[in-house]
Coordinates of C-alpha atoms in Angstrom, one line a residue:
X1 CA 309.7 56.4 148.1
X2 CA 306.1 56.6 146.3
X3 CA 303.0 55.7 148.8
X4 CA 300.3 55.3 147.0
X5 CA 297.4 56.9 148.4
X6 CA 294.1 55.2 148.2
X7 CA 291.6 57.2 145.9
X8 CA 288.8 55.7 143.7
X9 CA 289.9 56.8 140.2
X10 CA 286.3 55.9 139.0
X11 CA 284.7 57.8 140.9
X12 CA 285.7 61.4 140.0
X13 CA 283.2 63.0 142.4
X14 CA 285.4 61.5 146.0
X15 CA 288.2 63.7 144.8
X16 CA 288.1 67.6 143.9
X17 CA 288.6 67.1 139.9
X18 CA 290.4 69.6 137.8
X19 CA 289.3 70.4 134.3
X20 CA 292.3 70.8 131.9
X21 CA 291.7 74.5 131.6
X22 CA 291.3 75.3 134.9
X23 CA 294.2 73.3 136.2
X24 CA 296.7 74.6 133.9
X25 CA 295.8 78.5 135.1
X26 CA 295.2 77.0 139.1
X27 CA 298.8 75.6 139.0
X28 CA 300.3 78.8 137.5
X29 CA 298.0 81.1 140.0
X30 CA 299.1 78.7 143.1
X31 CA 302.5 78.8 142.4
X32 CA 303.0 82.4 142.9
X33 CA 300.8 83.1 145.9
X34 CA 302.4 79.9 147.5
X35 CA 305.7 81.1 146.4
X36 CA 305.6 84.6 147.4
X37 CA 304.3 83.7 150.7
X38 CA 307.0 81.6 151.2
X39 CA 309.4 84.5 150.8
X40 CA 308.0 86.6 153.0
X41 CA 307.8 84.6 155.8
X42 CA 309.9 86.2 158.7
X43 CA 309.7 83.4 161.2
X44 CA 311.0 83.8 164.6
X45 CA 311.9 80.2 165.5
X46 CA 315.0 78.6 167.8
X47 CA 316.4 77.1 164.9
X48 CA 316.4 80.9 163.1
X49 CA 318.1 82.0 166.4
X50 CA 320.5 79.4 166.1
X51 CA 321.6 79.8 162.4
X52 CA 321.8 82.9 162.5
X53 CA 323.7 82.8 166.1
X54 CA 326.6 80.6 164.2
X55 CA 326.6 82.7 161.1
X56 CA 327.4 85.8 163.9
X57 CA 329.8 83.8 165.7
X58 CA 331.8 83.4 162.4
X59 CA 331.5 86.7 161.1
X60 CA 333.5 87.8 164.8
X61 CA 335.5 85.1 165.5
X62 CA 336.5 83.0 162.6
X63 CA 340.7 83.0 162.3
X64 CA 340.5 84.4 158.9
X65 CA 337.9 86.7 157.2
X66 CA 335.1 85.2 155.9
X67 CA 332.4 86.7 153.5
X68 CA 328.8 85.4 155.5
X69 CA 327.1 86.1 152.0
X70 CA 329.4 83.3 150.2
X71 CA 329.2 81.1 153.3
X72 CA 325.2 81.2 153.2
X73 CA 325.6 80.5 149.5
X74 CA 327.4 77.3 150.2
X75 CA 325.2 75.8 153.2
X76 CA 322.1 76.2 151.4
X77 CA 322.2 73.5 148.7
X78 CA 323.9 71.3 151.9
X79 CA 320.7 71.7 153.6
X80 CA 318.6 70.8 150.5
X81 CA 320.6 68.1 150.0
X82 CA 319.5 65.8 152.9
X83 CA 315.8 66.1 151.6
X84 CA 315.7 65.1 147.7
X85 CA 317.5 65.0 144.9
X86 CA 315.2 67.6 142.9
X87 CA 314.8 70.0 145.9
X88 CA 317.5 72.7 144.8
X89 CA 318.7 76.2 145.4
X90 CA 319.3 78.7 142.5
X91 CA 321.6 81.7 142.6
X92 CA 320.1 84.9 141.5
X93 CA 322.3 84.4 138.4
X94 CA 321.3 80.2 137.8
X95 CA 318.0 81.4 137.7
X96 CA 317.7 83.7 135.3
X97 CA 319.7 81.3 132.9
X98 CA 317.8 78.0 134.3
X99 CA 314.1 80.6 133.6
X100 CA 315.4 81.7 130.0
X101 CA 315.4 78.1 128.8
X102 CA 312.6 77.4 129.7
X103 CA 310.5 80.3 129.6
X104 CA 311.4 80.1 125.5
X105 CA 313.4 83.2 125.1
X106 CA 316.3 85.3 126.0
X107 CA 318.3 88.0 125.3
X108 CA 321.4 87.4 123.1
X109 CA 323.0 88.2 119.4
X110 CA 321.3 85.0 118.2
X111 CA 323.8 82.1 117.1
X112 CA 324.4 78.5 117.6
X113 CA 328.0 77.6 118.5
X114 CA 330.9 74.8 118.9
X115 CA 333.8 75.4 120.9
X116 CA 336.6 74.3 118.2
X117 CA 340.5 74.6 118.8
X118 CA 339.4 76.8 121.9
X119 CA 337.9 79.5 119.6
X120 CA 333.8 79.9 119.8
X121 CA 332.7 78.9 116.4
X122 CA 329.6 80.3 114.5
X123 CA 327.6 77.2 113.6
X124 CA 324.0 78.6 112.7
X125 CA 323.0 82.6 112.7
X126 CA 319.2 82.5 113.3
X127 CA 317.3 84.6 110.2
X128 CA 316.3 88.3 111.7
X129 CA 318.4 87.8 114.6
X130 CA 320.2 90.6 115.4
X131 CA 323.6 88.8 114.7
X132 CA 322.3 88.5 110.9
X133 CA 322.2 92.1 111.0
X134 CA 325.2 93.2 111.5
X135 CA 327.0 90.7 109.1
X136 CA 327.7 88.1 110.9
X137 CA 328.1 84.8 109.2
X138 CA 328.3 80.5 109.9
X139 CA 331.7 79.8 110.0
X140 CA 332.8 83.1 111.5
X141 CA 335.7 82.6 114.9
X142 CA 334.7 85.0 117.7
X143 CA 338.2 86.0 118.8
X144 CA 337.1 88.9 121.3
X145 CA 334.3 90.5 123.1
X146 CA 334.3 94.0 124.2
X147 CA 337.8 94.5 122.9
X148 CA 339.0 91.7 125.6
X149 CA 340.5 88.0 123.8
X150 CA 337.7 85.4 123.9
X151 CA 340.5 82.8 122.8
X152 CA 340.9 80.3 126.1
X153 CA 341.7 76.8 126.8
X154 CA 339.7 77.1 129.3
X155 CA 336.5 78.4 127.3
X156 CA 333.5 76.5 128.0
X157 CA 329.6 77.0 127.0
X158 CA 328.6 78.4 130.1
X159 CA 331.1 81.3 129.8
X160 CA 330.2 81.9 126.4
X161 CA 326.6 82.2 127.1
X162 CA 327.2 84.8 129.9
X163 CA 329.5 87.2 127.8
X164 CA 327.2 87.1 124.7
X165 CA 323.9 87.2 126.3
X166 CA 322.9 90.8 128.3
X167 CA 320.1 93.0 128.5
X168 CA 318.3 93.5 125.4
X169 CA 319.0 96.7 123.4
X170 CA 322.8 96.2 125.1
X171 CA 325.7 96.0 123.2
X172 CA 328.5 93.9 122.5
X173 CA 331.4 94.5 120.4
X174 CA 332.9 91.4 118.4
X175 CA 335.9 90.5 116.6
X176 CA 335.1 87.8 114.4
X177 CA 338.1 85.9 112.1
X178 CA 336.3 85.0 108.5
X179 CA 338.1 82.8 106.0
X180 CA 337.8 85.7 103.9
X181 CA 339.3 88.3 105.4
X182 CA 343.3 88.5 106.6
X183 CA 342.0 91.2 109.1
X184 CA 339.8 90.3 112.0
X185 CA 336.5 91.9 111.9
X186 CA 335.0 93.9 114.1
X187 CA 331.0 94.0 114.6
X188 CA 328.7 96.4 117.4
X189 CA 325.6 93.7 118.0
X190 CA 322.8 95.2 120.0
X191 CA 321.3 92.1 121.4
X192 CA 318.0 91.2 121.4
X193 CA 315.3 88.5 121.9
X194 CA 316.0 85.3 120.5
X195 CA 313.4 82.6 121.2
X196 CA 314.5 79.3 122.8
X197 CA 313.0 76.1 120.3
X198 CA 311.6 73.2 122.0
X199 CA 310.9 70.8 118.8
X200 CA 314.2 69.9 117.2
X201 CA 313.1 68.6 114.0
X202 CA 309.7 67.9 112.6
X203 CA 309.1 65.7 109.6
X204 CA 307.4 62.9 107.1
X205 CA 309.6 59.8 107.8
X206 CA 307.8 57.5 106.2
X207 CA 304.9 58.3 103.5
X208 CA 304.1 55.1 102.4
X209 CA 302.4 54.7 105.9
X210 CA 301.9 58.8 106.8
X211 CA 303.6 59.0 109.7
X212 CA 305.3 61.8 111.1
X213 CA 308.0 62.4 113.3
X214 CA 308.9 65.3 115.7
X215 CA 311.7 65.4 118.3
X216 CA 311.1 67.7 121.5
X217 CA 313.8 68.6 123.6
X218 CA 312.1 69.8 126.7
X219 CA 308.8 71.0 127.7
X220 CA 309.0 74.9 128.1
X221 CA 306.6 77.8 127.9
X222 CA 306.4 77.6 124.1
X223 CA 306.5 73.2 123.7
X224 CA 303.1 73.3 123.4
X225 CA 302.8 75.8 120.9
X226 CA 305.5 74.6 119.0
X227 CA 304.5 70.9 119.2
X228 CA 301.3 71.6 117.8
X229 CA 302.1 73.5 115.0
X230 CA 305.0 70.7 114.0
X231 CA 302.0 68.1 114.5
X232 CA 299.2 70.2 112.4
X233 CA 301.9 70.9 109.6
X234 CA 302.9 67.1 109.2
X235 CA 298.9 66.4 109.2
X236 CA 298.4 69.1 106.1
X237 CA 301.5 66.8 104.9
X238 CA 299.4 63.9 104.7
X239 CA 300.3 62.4 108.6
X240 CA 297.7 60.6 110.8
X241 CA 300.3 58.9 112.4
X242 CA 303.0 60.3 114.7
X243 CA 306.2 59.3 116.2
X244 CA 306.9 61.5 119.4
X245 CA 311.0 61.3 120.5
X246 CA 311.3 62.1 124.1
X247 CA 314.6 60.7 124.2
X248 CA 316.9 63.4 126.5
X249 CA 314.2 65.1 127.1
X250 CA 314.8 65.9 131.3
X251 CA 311.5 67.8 131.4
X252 CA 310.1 71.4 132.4
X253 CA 306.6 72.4 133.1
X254 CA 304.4 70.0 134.1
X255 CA 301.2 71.8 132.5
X256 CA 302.8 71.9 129.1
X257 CA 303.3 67.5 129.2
X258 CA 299.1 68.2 130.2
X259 CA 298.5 70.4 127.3
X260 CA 300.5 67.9 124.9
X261 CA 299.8 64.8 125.9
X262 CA 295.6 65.7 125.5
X263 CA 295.5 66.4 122.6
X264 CA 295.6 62.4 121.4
X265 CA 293.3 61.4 124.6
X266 CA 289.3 61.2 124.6
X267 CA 287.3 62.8 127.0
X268 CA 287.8 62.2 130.5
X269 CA 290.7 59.9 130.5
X270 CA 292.7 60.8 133.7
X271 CA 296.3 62.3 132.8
X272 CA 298.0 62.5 136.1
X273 CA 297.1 62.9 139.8
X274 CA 299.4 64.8 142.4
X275 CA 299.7 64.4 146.4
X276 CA 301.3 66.2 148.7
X277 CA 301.2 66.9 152.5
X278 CA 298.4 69.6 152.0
X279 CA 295.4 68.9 150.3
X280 CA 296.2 72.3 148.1
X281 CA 298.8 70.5 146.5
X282 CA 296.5 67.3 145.5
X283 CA 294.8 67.1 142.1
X284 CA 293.5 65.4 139.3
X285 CA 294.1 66.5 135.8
X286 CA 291.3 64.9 133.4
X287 CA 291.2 65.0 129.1
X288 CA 288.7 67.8 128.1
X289 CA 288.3 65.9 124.5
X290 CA 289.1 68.8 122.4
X291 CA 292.0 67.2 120.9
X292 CA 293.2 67.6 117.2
X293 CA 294.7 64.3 117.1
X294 CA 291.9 61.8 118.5
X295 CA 292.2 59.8 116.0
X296 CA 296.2 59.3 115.0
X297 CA 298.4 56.9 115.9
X298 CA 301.3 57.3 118.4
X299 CA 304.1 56.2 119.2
X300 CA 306.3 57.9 122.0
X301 CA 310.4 56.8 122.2
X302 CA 312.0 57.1 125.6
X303 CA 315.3 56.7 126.8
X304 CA 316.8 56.7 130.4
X305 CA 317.4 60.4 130.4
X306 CA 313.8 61.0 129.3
X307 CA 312.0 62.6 132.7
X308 CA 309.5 64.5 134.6
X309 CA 307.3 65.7 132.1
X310 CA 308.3 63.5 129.9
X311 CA 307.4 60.6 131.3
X312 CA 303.9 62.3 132.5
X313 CA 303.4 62.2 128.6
X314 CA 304.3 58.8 128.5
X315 CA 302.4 57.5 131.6
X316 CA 299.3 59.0 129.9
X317 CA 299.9 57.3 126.5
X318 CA 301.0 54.0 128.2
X319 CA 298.1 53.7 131.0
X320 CA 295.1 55.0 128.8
X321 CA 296.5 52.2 126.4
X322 CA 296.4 54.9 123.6
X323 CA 299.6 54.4 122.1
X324 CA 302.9 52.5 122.1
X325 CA 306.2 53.8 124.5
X326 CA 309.1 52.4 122.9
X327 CA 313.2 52.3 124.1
X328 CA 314.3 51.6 127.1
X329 CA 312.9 52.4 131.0
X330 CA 313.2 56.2 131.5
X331 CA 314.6 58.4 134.4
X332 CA 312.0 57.8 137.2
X333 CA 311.6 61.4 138.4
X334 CA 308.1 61.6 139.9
X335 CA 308.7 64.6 142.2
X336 CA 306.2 67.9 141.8
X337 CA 308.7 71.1 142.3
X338 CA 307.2 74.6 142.7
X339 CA 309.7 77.9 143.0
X340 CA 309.7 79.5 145.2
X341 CA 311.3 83.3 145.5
X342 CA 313.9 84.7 148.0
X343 CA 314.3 88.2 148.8
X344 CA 317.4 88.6 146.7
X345 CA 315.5 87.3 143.6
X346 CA 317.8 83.6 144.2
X347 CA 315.0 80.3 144.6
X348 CA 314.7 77.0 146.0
X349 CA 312.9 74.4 143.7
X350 CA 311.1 72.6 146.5
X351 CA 309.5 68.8 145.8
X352 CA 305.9 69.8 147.2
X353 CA 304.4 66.7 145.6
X354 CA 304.8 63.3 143.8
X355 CA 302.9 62.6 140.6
X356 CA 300.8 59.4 139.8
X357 CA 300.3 58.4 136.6
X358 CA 296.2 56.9 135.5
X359 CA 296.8 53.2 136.6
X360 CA 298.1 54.9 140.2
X361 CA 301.8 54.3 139.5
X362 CA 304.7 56.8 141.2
X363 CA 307.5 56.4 138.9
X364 CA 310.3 58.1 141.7
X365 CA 312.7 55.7 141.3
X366 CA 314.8 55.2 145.3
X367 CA 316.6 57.9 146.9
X368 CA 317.2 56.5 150.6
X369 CA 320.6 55.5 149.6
X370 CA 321.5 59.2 149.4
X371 CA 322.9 61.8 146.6
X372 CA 325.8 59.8 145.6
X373 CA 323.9 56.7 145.1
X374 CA 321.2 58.3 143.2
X375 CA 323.7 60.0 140.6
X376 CA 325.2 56.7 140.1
X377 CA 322.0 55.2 139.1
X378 CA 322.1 55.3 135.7
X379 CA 325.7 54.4 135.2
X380 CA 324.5 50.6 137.2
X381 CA 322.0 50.1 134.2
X382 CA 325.2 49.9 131.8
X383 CA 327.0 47.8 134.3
X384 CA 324.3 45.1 135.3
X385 CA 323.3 45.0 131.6
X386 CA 319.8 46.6 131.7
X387 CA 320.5 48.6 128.8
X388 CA 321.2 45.7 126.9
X389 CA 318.3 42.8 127.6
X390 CA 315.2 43.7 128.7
X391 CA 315.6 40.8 131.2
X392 CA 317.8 42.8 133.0
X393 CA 315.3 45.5 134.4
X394 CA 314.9 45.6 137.8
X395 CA 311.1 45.4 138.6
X396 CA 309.2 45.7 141.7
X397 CA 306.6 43.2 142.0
X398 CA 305.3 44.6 144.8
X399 CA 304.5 47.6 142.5
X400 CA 301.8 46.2 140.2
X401 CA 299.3 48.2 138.2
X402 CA 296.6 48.0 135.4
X403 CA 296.1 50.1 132.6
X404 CA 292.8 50.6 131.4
X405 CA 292.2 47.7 129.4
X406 CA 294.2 45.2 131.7
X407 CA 297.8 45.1 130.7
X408 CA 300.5 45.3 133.6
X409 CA 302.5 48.4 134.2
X410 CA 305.1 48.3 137.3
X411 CA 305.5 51.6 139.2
X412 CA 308.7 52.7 141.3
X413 CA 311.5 53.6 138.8
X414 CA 310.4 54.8 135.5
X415 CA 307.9 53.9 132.8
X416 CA 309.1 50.6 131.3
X417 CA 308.6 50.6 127.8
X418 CA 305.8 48.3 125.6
X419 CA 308.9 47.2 123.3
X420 CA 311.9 47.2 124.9
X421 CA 315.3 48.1 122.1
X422 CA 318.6 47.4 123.3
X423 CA 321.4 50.1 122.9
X424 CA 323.1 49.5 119.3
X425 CA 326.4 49.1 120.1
X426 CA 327.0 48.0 116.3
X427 CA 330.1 49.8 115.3
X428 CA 330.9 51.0 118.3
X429 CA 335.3 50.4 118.3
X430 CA 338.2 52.1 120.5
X431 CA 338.6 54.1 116.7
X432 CA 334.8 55.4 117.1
X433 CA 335.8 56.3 120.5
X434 CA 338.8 58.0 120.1
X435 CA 337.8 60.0 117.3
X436 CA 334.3 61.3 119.3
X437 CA 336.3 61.8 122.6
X438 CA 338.4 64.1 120.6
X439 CA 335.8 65.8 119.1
X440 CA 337.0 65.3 115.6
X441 CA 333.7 64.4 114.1
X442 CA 332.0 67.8 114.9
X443 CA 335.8 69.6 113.7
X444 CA 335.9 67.6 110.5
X445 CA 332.2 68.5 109.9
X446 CA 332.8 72.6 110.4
X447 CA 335.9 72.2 108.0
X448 CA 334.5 70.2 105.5
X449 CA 331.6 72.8 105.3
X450 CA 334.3 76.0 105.8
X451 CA 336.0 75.1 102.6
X452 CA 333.2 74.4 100.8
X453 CA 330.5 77.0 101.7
X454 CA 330.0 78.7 99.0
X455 CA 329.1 75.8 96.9
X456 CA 327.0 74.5 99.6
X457 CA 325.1 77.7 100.0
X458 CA 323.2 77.7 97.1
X459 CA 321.9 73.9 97.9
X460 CA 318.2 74.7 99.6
X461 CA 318.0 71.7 101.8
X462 CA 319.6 68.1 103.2
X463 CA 318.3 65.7 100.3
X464 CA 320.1 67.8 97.7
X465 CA 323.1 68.0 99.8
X466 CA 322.8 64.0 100.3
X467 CA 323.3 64.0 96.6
X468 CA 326.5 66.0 96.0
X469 CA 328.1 64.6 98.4
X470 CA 331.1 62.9 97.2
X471 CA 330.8 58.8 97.6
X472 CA 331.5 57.6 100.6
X473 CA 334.4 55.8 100.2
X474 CA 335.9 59.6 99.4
X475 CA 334.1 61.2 102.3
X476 CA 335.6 58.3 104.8
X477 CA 338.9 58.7 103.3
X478 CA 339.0 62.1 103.9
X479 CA 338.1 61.9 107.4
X480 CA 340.6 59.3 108.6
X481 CA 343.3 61.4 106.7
X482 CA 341.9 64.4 108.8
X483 CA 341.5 62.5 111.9
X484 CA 345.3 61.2 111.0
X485 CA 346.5 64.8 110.9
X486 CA 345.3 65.3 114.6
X487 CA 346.8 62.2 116.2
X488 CA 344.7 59.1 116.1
X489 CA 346.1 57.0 113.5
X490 CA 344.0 55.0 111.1
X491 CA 342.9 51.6 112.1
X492 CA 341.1 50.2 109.2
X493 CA 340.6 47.5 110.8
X494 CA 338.2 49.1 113.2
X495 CA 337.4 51.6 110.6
X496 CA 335.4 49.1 108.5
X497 CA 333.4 48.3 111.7
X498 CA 332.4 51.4 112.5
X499 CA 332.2 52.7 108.9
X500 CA 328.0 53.1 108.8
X501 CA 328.4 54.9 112.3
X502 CA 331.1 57.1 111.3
X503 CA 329.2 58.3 107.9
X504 CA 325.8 59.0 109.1
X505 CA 326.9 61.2 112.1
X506 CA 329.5 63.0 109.3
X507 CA 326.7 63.4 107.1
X508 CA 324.3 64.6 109.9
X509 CA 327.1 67.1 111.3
X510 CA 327.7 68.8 108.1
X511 CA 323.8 69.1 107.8
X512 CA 323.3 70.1 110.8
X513 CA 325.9 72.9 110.0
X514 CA 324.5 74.0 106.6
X515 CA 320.7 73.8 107.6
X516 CA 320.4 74.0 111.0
X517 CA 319.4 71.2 113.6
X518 CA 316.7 70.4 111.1
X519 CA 318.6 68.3 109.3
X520 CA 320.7 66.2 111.4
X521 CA 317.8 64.1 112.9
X522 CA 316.4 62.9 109.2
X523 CA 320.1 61.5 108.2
X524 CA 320.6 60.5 111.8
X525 CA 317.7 58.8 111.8
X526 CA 318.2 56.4 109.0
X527 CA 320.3 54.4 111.5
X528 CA 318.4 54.5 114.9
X529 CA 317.6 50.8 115.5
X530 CA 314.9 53.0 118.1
X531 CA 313.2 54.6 115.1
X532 CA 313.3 51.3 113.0
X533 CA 311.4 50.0 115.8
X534 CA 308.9 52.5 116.0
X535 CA 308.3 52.6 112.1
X536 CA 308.5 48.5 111.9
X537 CA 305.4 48.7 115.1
X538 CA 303.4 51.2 112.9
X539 CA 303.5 48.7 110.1
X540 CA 302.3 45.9 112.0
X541 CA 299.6 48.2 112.8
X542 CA 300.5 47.2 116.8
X543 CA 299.9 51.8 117.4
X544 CA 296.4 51.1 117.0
X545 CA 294.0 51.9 120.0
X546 CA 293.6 50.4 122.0
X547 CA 296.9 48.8 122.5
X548 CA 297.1 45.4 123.4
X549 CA 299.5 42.9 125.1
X550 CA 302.1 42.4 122.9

């Protein structure tokens, strides 16, 4: 799906080159004027006359009524459908959600919540958020919104989101159920803006050999920001080399991966090239050399739902041999959207370009086979046992690149990693199955922290929570008499396999539910054989630039 058009990357003068300032402001500039333009056009063509001919002829003659507007809604993604997967129509309203994420705010009451027994739970109330104002409190039940019951089996986040987000300064009236109270509670939230974190978790995991670690979870307005303020506080912490988890990380805005990823690049090392059918939509985005991390270490973890932007990141690090990618081969989505506006404020993402990575690599992994195919992708890496041995991975030979100092890369399906770490499956039993297919780890978690909140409260972060804990013989106990209680019978058989899985993601949950998503990736992380990896690299000092085979 990738040609590869011929351009001498040594020679920067053949092509128009792009500074990183400049490009970043170009591709922001572009994509409105090209995108407004778009939705102006009022083209007069046969196949206009004969859409809008049909849509006519069912409006008046149809056997039953029909609304044209729904009908229009439903034949647009059809259309899309038979270019690429990543070409997409958004509804006014999928928008606006889809833009908040990204964009790094919206307006809302400012919680984090589980769906438990069909009630929305409070998990986390964010500090100054206009939920902490009123009273609200982790471990609160939201039983009702605007006097209507929010109890529902058929609940999910999505609802959820739309009743308590609104327009800011809005509204919304509560009733919240608290441990503490035998009446339900009743609070008037005016929402307001809550800001939308891209970095998970930040932190020293290892200070015997400075390294830091920061998890980012897509690549918004406000990543870049927020990575480097993560990076520049683990640095003061005594970090000059970093571990970067891209791991789930789908993407976002190409010109925040740019921003990022040079920052650990020297000057003019090429980041990533685009082509499309017009020569506006080809360029070359080059490292300015005015990065605050020159001289660190790297190492970047990938898995196969890392994409986009995410693996322009990781193209960079791997091709310019500046650092280590390690985990298993990501997405392969190397497709350049822009949005582009309709009239009634609804958009189509349209693919306008592929990306290239330094060496000349298009990572767009196959589409010909169609939608169905494509979706099914990733479920054939579990069945022909690519997840599992390296050996496995389906490379094209035909597909062969250089990085810039000689090591092989393959293009054509994602960005195969330097060290390649099969999927643990250690511990994984029909017992661990049954009790995270029922959800009973997260429910165990919330309880174990409802009952005991007020001695938990006054513990300021994970470590000291890690030692009051009760043993873990008592914790596990606890939690197959719980899990007991709701249907799936112990199994100790299959409990002593999965015993270290079981414990860290308890331990992590209940942290997670105390401190916020701060603390679940440092307990989690003592167990991720990815990590371990990444760490046991550092140590054999194979991050160093520039990398070498290994």
């Amino acid at each position: 799906m990738c040609s590869n058009p011929q351009r001498d990357m040594k020679n920067k003068n053949v092509q128009a080159q792009i500074w990183l300032p400049l490009a970043i402001s170009v591709s922001v500039i572009l994509g409105i004027i090209v995108g407004n333009q778009f939705a102006n056009q009022r083209t007069t063509s046969v196949y206009d006359r004969k859409l809008n001919t049909i849509l006519n002829m069912v409006a008046d003659n149809y056997v039953d009524t029909i609304t044209i507007n729904d009908l229009v809604e439903q034949a647009i993604p059809e259309i899309l459908t038979n270019l690429d997967p990543h070409t997409t129509y958004f509804s006014a309203h999928d928008l606006k959600l889809a833009n908040e994420e990204l964009n790094g705010s919206f307006s809302g009451i400012g919680i984090s919540f589980q769906i438990i027994n069909d009630t929305v739970t409070v998990i986390e109330v964010i500090p100054g958020g206009p939920a902490e104002k009123v009273g609200i409190l982790a471990g609160d039940r939201i039983v009702s919104v605007n006097d209507t019951s929010f109890v529902n089996t058929k609940i999910n986040s999505n609802g959820v989101k739309d009743k308590l987000r609104g327009e800011k300064d809005s509204i919304v009236k509560l009733g919240v159920k608290r441990a503490t109270s035998a009446k339900t509670l009743f609070f008037n939230v005016k929402r307001g803006d809550i800001p939308v974190k891209s970095v998970d978790a930040a932190y020293i995991i290892d200070e015997k050999i400075h390294t830091g670690y920061v998890k980012v979870n897509q690549f918004g307005r406000t990543t870049y920001d927020e990575f480097i303020s993560a990076l520049s506080q683990l640095k003061q912490n005594g970090a000059d080399k970093f571990i970067v988890d891209l791991r789930g990380n789908g993407g976002g805005y190409m010109e925040m991966a740019v921003l990022m990823v040079n920052e650990f690049l020297p000057s003019d090392r090429l980041i990533v090239y685009t082509h499309g059918r017009e020569k506006r939509d080809d360029s070359q985005i080059w490292s300015d050399g005015n990065g605050s991390f020159i001289n660190d270490e790297i190492v970047v973890l990938m898995d196969e739902f890392s994409a986009s932007a995410s693996e322009i990141f990781a193209g960079a690090i791997q091709d310019n041999d500046r650092g280590l990618i390690i985990g298993c081969r990501s997405f392969g989505k190397g497709l350049v959207q822009r949005q582009m506006l309709l009239p009634d404020s609804s958009a189509i993402r349209m693919t306008i370009a592929r990306y290239y990575t330094p060496s000349g690599r298009c990572i767009q992994k196959d589409y010909t086979a169609g939608g169905k195919a494509y979706e099914q992708e990733l479920f054939s890496r579990y069945s022909n046992g690519e997840l599992f041995s390296r050996d496995s991975i389906k490379v094209d030979k035909a597909k062969i690149f250089t990085t810039s100092h000689g090591r092989l890369v393959y293009g054509g399906g994602g960005i195969i990693p330097d060290i390649f770490v099969p999927k643990d499956t250690t511990g994984i039993t029909s017992y661990y199955i049954a009790v995270v297919n029922a959800g009973l780890l997260q429910q165990f978690a919330f309880k174990y922290v409802d009952i005991n909140r007020k001695a938990l409260s006054s513990l300021s972060n994970y470590k000291q929570f890690l030692r009051r804990l009760p043993s873990d013989d008592a914790l596990l106990n606890d939690f197959v008499s719980y899990a007991a209680s709701k249907g799936v019978p112990a199994r100790w058989y299959y409990i002593n396999i999965s015993r270290q899985i079981l414990l860290s993601e308890i331990k992590a949950l209940i942290a997670r539910d105390i401190f916020g998503i701060d603390a679940y990736y440092p307990i989690l992380n003592q167990y991720d054989s990815t990590v371990e990896e990444a760490i046991k690299a550092i140590r054999k000092h194979k991050a160093e630039f520039p990398i070498s085979a290994l």
